[in-house]
Coordinates of C-alpha atoms and ligand atoms in Angstrom, one line a residue:
X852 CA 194.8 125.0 160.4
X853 CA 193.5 123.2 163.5
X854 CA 191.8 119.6 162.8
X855 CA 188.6 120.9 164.2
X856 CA 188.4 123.7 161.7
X857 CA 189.7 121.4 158.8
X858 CA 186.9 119.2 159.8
X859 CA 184.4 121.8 159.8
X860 CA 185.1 122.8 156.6
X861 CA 184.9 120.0 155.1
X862 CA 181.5 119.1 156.8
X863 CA 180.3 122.3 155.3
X864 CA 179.4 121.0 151.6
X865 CA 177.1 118.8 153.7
X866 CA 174.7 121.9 155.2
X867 CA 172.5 122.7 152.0
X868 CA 171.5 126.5 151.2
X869 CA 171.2 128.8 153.7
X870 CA 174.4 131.5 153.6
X871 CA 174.0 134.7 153.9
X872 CA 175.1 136.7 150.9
X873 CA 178.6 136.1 149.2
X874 CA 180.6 135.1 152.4
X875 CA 180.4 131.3 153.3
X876 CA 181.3 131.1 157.2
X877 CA 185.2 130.0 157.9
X878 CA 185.2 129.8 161.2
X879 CA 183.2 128.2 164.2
X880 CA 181.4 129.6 166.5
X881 CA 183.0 127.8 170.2
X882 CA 180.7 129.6 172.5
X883 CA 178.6 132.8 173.7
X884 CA 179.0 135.2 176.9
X885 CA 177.3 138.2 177.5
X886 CA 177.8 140.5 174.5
X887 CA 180.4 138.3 173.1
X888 CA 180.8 135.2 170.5
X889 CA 184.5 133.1 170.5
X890 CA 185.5 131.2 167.8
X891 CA 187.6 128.2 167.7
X892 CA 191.1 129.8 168.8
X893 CA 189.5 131.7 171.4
X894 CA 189.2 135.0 169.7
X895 CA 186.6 137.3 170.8
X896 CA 184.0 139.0 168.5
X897 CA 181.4 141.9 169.8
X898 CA 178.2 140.4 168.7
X899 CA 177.0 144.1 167.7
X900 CA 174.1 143.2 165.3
X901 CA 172.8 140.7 167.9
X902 CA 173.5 138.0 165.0
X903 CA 170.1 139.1 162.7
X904 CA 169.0 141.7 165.3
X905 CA 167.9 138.8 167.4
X906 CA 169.6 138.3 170.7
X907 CA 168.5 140.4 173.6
X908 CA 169.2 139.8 176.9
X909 CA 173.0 138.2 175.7
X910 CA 174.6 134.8 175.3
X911 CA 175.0 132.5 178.1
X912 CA 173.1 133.3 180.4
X913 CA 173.0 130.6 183.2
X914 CA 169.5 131.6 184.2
X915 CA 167.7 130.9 181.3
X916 CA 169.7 127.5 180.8
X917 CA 168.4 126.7 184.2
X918 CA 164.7 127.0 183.6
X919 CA 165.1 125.2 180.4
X920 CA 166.9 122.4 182.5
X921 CA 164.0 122.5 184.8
X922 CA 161.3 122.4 182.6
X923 CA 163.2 119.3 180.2
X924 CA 163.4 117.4 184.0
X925 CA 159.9 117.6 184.2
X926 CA 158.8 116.9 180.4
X927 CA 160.0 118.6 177.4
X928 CA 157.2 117.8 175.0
X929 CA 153.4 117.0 174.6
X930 CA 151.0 118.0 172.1
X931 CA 149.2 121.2 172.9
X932 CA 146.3 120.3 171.2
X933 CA 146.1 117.5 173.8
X934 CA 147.1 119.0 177.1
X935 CA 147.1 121.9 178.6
X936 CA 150.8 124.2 178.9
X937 CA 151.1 125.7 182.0
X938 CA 154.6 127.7 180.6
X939 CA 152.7 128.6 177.4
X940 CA 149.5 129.9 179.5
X941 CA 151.7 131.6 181.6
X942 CA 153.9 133.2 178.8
X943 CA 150.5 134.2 176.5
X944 CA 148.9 136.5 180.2
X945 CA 152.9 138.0 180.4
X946 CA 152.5 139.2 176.4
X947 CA 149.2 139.9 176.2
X948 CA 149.8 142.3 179.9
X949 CA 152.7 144.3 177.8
X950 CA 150.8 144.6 174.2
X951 CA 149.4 147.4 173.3
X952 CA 145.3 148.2 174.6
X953 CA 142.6 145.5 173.2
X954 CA 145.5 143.0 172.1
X955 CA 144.1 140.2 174.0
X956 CA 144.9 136.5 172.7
X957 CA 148.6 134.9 171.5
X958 CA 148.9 132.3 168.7
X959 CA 152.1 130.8 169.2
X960 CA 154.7 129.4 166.2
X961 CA 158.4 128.4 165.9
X962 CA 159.9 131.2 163.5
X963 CA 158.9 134.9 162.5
X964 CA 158.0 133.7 159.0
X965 CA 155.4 131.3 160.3
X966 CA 154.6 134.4 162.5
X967 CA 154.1 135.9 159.3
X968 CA 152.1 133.3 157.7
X969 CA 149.7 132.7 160.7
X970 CA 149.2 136.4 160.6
X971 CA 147.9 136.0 157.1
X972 CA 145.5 133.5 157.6
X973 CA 144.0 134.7 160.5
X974 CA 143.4 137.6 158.7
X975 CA 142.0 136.0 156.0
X976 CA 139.6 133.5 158.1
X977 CA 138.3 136.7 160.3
X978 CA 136.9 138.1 156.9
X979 CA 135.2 134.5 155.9
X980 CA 133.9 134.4 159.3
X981 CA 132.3 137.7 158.6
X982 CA 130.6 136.5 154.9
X983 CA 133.6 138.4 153.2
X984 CA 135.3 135.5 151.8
X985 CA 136.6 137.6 148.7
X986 CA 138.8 139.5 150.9
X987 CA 142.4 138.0 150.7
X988 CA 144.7 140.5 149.1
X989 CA 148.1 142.0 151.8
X990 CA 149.6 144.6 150.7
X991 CA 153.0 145.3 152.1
X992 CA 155.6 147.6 151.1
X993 CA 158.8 147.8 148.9
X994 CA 161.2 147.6 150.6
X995 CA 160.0 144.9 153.2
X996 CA 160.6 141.7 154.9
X997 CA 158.7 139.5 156.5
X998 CA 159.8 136.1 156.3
X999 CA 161.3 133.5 153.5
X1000 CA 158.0 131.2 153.5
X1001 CA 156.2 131.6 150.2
X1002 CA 153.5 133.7 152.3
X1003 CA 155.5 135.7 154.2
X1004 CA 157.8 136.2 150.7
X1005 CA 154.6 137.1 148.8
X1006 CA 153.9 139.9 151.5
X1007 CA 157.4 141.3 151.1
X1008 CA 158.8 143.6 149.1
X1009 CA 162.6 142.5 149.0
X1010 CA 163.6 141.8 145.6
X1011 CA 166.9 139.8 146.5
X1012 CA 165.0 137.4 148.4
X1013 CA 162.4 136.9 146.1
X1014 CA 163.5 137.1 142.8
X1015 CA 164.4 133.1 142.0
X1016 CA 160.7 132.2 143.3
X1017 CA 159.0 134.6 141.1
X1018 CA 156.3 131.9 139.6
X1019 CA 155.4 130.5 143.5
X1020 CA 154.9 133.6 145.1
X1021 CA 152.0 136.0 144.7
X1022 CA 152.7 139.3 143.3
X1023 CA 150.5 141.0 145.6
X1024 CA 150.7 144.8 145.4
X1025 CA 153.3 147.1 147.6
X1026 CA 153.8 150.8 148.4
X1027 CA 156.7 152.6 149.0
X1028 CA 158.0 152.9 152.0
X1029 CA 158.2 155.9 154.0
X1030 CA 162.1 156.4 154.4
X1031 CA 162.6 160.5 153.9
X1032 CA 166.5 159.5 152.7
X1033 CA 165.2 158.2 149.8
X1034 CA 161.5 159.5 149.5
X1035 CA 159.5 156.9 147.1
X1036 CA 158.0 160.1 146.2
X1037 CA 160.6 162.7 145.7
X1038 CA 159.3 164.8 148.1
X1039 CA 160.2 166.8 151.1
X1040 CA 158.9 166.5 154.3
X1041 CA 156.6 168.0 155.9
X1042 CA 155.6 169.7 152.4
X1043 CA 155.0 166.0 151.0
X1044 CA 151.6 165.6 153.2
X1045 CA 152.6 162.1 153.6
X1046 CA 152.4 161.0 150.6
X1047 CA 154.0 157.4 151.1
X1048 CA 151.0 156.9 153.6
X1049 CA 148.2 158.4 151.5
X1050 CA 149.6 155.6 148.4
X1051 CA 148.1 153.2 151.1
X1052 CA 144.3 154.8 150.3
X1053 CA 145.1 154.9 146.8
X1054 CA 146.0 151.0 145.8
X1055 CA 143.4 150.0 148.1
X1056 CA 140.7 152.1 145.9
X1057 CA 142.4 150.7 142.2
X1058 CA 142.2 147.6 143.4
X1059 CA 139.2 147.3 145.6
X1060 CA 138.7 146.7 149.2
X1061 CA 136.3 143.8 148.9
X1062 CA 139.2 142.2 148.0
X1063 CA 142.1 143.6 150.3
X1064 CA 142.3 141.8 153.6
X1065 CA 145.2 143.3 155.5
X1066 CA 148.1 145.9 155.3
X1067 CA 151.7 144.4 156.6
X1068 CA 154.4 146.9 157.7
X1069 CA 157.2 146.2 160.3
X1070 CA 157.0 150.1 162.6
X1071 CA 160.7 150.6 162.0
X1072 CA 162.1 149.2 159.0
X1073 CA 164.8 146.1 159.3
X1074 CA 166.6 144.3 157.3
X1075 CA 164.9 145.5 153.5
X1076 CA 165.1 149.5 154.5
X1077 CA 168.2 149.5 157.3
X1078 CA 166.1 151.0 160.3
X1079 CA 163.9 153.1 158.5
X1080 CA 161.9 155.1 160.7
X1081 CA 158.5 156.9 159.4
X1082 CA 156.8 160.5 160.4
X1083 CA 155.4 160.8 163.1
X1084 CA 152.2 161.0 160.7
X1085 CA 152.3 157.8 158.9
X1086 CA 150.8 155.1 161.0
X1087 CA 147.6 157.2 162.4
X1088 CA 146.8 158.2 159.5
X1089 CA 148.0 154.0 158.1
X1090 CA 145.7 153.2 161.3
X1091 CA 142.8 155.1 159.7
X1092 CA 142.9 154.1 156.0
X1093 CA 143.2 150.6 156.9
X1094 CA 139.8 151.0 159.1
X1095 CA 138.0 153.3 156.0
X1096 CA 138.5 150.0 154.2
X1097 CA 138.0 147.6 156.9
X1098 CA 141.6 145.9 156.4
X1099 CA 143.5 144.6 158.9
X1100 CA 146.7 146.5 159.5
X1101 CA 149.4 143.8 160.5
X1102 CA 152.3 144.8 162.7
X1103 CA 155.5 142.7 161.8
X1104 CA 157.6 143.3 165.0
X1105 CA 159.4 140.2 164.5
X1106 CA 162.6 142.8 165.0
X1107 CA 161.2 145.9 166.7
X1108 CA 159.4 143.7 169.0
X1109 CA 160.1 143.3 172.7
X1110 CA 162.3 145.9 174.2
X1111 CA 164.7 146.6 171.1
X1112 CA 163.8 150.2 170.3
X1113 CA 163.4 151.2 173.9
X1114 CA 159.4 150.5 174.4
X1115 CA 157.7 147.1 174.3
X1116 CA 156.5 147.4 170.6
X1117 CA 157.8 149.3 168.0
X1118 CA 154.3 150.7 167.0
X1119 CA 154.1 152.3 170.7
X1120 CA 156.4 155.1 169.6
X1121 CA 153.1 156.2 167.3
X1122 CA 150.8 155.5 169.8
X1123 CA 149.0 153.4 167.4
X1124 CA 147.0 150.2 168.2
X1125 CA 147.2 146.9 165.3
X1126 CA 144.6 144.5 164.4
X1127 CA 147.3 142.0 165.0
X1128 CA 150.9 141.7 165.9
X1129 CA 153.4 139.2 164.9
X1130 CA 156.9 138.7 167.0
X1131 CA 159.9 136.8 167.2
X1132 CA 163.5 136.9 167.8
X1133 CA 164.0 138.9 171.1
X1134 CA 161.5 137.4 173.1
X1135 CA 163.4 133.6 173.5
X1136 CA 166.4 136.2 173.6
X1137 CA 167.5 133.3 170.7
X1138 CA 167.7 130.4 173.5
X1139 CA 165.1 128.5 171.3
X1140 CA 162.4 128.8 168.5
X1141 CA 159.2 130.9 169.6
X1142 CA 157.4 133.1 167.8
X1143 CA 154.0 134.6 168.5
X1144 CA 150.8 136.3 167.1
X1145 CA 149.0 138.7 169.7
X1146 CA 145.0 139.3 168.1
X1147 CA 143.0 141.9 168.5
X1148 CA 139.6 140.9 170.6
X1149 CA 137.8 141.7 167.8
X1150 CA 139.0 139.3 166.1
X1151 CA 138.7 136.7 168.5
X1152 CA 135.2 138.1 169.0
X1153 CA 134.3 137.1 165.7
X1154 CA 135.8 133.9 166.0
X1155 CA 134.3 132.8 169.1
X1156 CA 130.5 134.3 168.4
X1157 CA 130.8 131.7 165.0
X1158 CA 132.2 128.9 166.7
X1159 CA 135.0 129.0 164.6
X1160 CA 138.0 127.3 165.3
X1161 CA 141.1 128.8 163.7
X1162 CA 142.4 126.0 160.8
X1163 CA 146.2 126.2 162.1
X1164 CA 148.8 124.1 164.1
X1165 CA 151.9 123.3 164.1
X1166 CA 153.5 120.1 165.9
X1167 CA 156.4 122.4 168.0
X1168 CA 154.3 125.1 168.7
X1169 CA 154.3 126.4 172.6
X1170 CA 156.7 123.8 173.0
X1171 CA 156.8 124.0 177.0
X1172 CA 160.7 124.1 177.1
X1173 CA 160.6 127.3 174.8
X1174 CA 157.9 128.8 176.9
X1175 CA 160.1 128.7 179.9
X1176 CA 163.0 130.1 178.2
X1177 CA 160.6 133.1 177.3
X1178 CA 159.0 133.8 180.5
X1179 CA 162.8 133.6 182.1
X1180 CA 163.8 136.2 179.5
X1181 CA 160.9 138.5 179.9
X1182 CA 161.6 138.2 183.8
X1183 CA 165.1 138.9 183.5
X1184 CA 163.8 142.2 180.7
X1185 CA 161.7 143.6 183.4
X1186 CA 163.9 142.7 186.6
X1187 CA 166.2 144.8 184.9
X1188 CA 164.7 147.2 183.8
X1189 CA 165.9 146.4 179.9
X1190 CA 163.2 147.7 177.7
X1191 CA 164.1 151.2 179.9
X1192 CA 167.8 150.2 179.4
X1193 CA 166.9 149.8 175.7
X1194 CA 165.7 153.9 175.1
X1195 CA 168.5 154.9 177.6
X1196 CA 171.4 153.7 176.4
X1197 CA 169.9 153.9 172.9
X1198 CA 170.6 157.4 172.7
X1199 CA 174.6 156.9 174.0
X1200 CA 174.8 154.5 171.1
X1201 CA 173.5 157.0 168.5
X1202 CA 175.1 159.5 169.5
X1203 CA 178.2 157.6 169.6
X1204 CA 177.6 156.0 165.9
X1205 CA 177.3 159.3 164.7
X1206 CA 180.5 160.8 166.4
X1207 CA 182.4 157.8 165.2
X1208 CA 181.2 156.8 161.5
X1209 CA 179.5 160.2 160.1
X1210 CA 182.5 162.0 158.9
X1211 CA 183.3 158.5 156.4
X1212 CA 182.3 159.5 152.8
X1213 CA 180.9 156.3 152.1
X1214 CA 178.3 156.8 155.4
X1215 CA 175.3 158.0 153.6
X1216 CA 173.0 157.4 156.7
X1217 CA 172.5 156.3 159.8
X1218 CA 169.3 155.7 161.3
X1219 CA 167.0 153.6 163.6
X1220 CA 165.4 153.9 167.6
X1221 CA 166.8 152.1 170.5
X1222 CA 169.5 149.4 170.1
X1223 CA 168.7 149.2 166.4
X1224 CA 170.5 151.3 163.7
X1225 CA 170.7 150.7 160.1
X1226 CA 173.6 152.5 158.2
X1227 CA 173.4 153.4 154.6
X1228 CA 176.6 152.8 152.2
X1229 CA 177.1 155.6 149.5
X1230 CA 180.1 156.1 146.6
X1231 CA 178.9 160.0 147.1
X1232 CA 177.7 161.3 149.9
X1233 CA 176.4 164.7 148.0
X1234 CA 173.9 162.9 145.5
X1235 CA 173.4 159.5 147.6
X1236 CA 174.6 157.7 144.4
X1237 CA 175.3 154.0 145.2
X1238 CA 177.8 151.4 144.5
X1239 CA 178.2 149.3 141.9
X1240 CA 175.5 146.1 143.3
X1241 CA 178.0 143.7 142.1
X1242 CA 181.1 144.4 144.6
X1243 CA 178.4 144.3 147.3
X1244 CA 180.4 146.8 149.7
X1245 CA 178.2 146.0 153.0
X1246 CA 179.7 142.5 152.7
X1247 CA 183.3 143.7 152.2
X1248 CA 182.7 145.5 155.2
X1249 CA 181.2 142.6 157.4
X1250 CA 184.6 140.9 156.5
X1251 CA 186.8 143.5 157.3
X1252 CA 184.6 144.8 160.6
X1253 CA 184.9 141.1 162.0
X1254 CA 188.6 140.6 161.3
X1255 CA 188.8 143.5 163.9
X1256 CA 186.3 141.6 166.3
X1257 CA 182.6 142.7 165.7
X1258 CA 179.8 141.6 163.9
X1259 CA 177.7 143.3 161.7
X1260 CA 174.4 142.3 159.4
X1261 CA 175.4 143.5 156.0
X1262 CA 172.3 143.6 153.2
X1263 CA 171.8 145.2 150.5
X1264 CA 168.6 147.0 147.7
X1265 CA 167.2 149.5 149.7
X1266 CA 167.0 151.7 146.4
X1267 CA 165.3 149.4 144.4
X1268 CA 165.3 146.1 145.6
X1269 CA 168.8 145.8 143.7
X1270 CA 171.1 148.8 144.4
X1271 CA 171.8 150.2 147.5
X1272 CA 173.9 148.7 150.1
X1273 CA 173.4 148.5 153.9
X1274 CA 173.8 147.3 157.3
X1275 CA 172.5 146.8 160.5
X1276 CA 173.7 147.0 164.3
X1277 CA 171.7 145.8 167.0
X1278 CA 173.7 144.6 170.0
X1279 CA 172.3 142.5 173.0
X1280 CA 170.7 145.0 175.5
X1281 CA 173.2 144.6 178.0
X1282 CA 175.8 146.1 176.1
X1283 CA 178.0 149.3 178.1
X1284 CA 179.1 152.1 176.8
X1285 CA 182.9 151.5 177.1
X1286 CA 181.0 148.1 175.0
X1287 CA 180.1 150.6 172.2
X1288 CA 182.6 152.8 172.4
X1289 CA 185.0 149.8 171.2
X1290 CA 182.7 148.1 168.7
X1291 CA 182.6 151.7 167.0
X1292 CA 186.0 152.1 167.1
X1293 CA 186.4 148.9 165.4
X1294 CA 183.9 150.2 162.3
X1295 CA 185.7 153.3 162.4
X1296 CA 188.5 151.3 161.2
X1297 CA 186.9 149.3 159.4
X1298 CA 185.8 151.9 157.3
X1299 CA 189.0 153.6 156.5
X1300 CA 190.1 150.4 155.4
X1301 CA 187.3 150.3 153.3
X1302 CA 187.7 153.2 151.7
X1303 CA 191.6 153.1 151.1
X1304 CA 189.7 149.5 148.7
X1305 CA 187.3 151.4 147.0
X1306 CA 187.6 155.2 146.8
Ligands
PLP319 C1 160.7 141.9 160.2 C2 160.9 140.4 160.0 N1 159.8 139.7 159.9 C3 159.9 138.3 159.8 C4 161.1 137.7 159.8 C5 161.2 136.2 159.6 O1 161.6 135.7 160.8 P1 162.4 134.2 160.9 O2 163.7 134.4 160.3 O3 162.4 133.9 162.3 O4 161.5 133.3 160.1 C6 162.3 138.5 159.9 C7 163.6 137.8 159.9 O5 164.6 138.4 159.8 C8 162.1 139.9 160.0 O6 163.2 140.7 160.2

């Protein structure tokens, strides 16, 4: 073993908490290019879930470290409660000129969870502006996932995540969600009138609008559901509830947001306009921390006809060097042409997923929009039974699908919150084909090795 890795290691005990599922990391990550990660020796790994469906425009990219330079040379830090950010004003008229119709103000944060929690209060303070202060229920959906903050956890529906913080969260209600694979419902569709959608209506009326403040989906399921993607139906008819009972209807696209699934916002491909939108990940294309909130205007019409200031802050937040990277990122999106890119290519890579991994009897599903897919892990492919939770399969599978050289995010409780295993690909938009041809390849054999373990 090479010093550096032996060192590594044994810094490792030293990094507190955060590893994903059963695998602690063994090796180091040297550096990034394009669509690719190297570790220490030099080997080269497709980044094909984008690390958690997060990088956009690729690794390394000399352009975006160049702004970043620029902007540190002239000053990397004031307060922006202080002064006014010329990147951060600049970066708020750029998202607010690709959000949907009527989206018209940004609240910037560090992280999708404080995305998430933002979201949340805003919601909550736009209802005490308006003498409805009883109003502070969100009702989000099992499965869900919006964040690990005990707000964004509370709003969830992902039992793994939440289970050890039972007593600090609150157990605010859920629906199902509306993934036809495994209909909540155990119905057909179009025969089940959209059921999952109409359960919206119905917790709202058992529990009581005056005290319901907002509705929390993600448009195209991530991490909980592996890519779920609803009926055409479900979010005008989400969109309409959620106004019957004047709640807010919150649109996570901390993952679907900014390019990924081939238009700006996930909720575009329903044509559907949200009281508020929360986003992440894609749009510092993962250079730096930057997360925002996009508000209706009539929300911020509220808030500005009380005098109201928003109670909120955080010390990082708009820092000018992250705005930079974000506006460089969104230039380099639109120069070219990479939401377009996105829906384009988008269909190559599904239709090349399906070629490839379909014919495994342990593929259940695949599914997802754009540069995001989500593929479902069965024992039997007949009755969808899953495997047993405890060998946690996707995992297996992460290990064996990076020994070949690609990356995948395995998860698992789509059932449930429990059972069911999953995972997710989401490479950097700039992939090729010949790109995805080979990272397929690679889970092709990943799987047969798979199977030869378990079947
Ligand atoms: C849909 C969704 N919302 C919120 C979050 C939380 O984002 P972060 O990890 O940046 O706090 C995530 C993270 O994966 C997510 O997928």
């Amino acid at each position: 073993m090479s010093n550096r890795l032996e060192t590594a290691q044994k810094l490792a005990g030293k990094l507190f908490g955060t590893v994903h599922g059963p695998l602690v990391p063994k090796i180091i990550c040297d550096h990034g290019e394009g669509i690719y990660l190297f570790d220490q020796n030099g080997k080269k790994y497709i980044d094909f879930s984008g690390g958690p469906m997060a990088v956009s425009i690729g690794h390394g990219d000399k352009r975006v470290r160049d702004a970043m330079v620029e902007q540190m040379d002239k000053v990397s830090f004031f307060f922006r409660g202080f002064w006014l950010n010329e990147p951060l004003l600049a970066l708020a008229e750029r998202v607010i000129k690709i959000s949907p119709p009527n989206l018209t103000m940004c609240q910037f944060c560090n992280s999708g969870s404080e995305a998430t929690e933002t979201a949340i209060k805003i919601a909550h303070q736009y209802h005490v502006e308006r003498g409805k202060p009883e109003k502070y229920m969100v009702i989000g959906r099992w499965q869900g996932y919006h964040g690990m903050t005990l707000g964004a956890l509370s709003a969830s529906g992902f039992t793994l995540r939440q289970s050890k913080f039972g007593q600090l969260l609150h157990h605010w209600p859920k629906i199902g969600a509306p993934l036809c694979y495994r209909c909540p419902h155990e119905l057909i569709y179009p025969t089940c009138n959209i059921r999952c959608a109409q359960a919206l209506d119905e917790i709202i009326n058992q529990i009581g609008a005056q005290y319901v403040s907002a509705f929390i989906a993600e448009p195209i399921g991530g991490a909980a559901t592996a890519c779920m993607v609803p009926v055409l139906e479900y979010y005008p008819m989400i969109r309409k509830i959620c106004d019957k009972h004047d709640v807010l209807f919150i649109d996570d696209e901390v993952i679907a947001g900014f390019g990924r699934t081939g238009k700006w916002f996930g909720i575009e491909h329903w044509g559907v306009n949200p009281d508020i939108i929360t986003s992440a990940k894609g749009m510092t294309g993962c250079y730096t921390p930057m997360a925002v909130v996009i508000i209706h205007d009539k929300i911020g019409k509220v808030f500005s006809e009380k005098g109201a200031a928003f109670i909120h802050g955080f010390t990082m937040e708009g820092n000018p060097v992250s705005a930079k990277a974000c506006l460089t990122v969104l230039d380099i999106m639109e120069k070219d042409g990479l939401v377009e890119r996105c829906a384009q290519i988008g269909e190559y890579f599904f239709k090349k997923g399906r070629e490839k991994l379909s014919h495994h009897s342990t593929v259940g599903d695949i599914r997802g929009k754009g540069l995001l897919m989500g593929i479902e892990m069965v024992k039997n492919k007949e009755s969808k039974e899953p495997f047993d939770p405890a060998l946690k399969v996707s995992y297996r599978l992460q290990q064996l699908a990076m020994e070949k050289g690609c990356m995948i995010y395995p998860t698992a409780g789509v059932i449930n919150g429990i059972r069911g295993d999953h995972f997710l690909v989401a490479p950097p938009f700039i992939i090729t084909e010949s790109e995805i041809d080979t990272a397929f390849d690679m889970l092709d054999e990943a799987f047969t090795d798979f199977e030869k373990e378990v079947l």
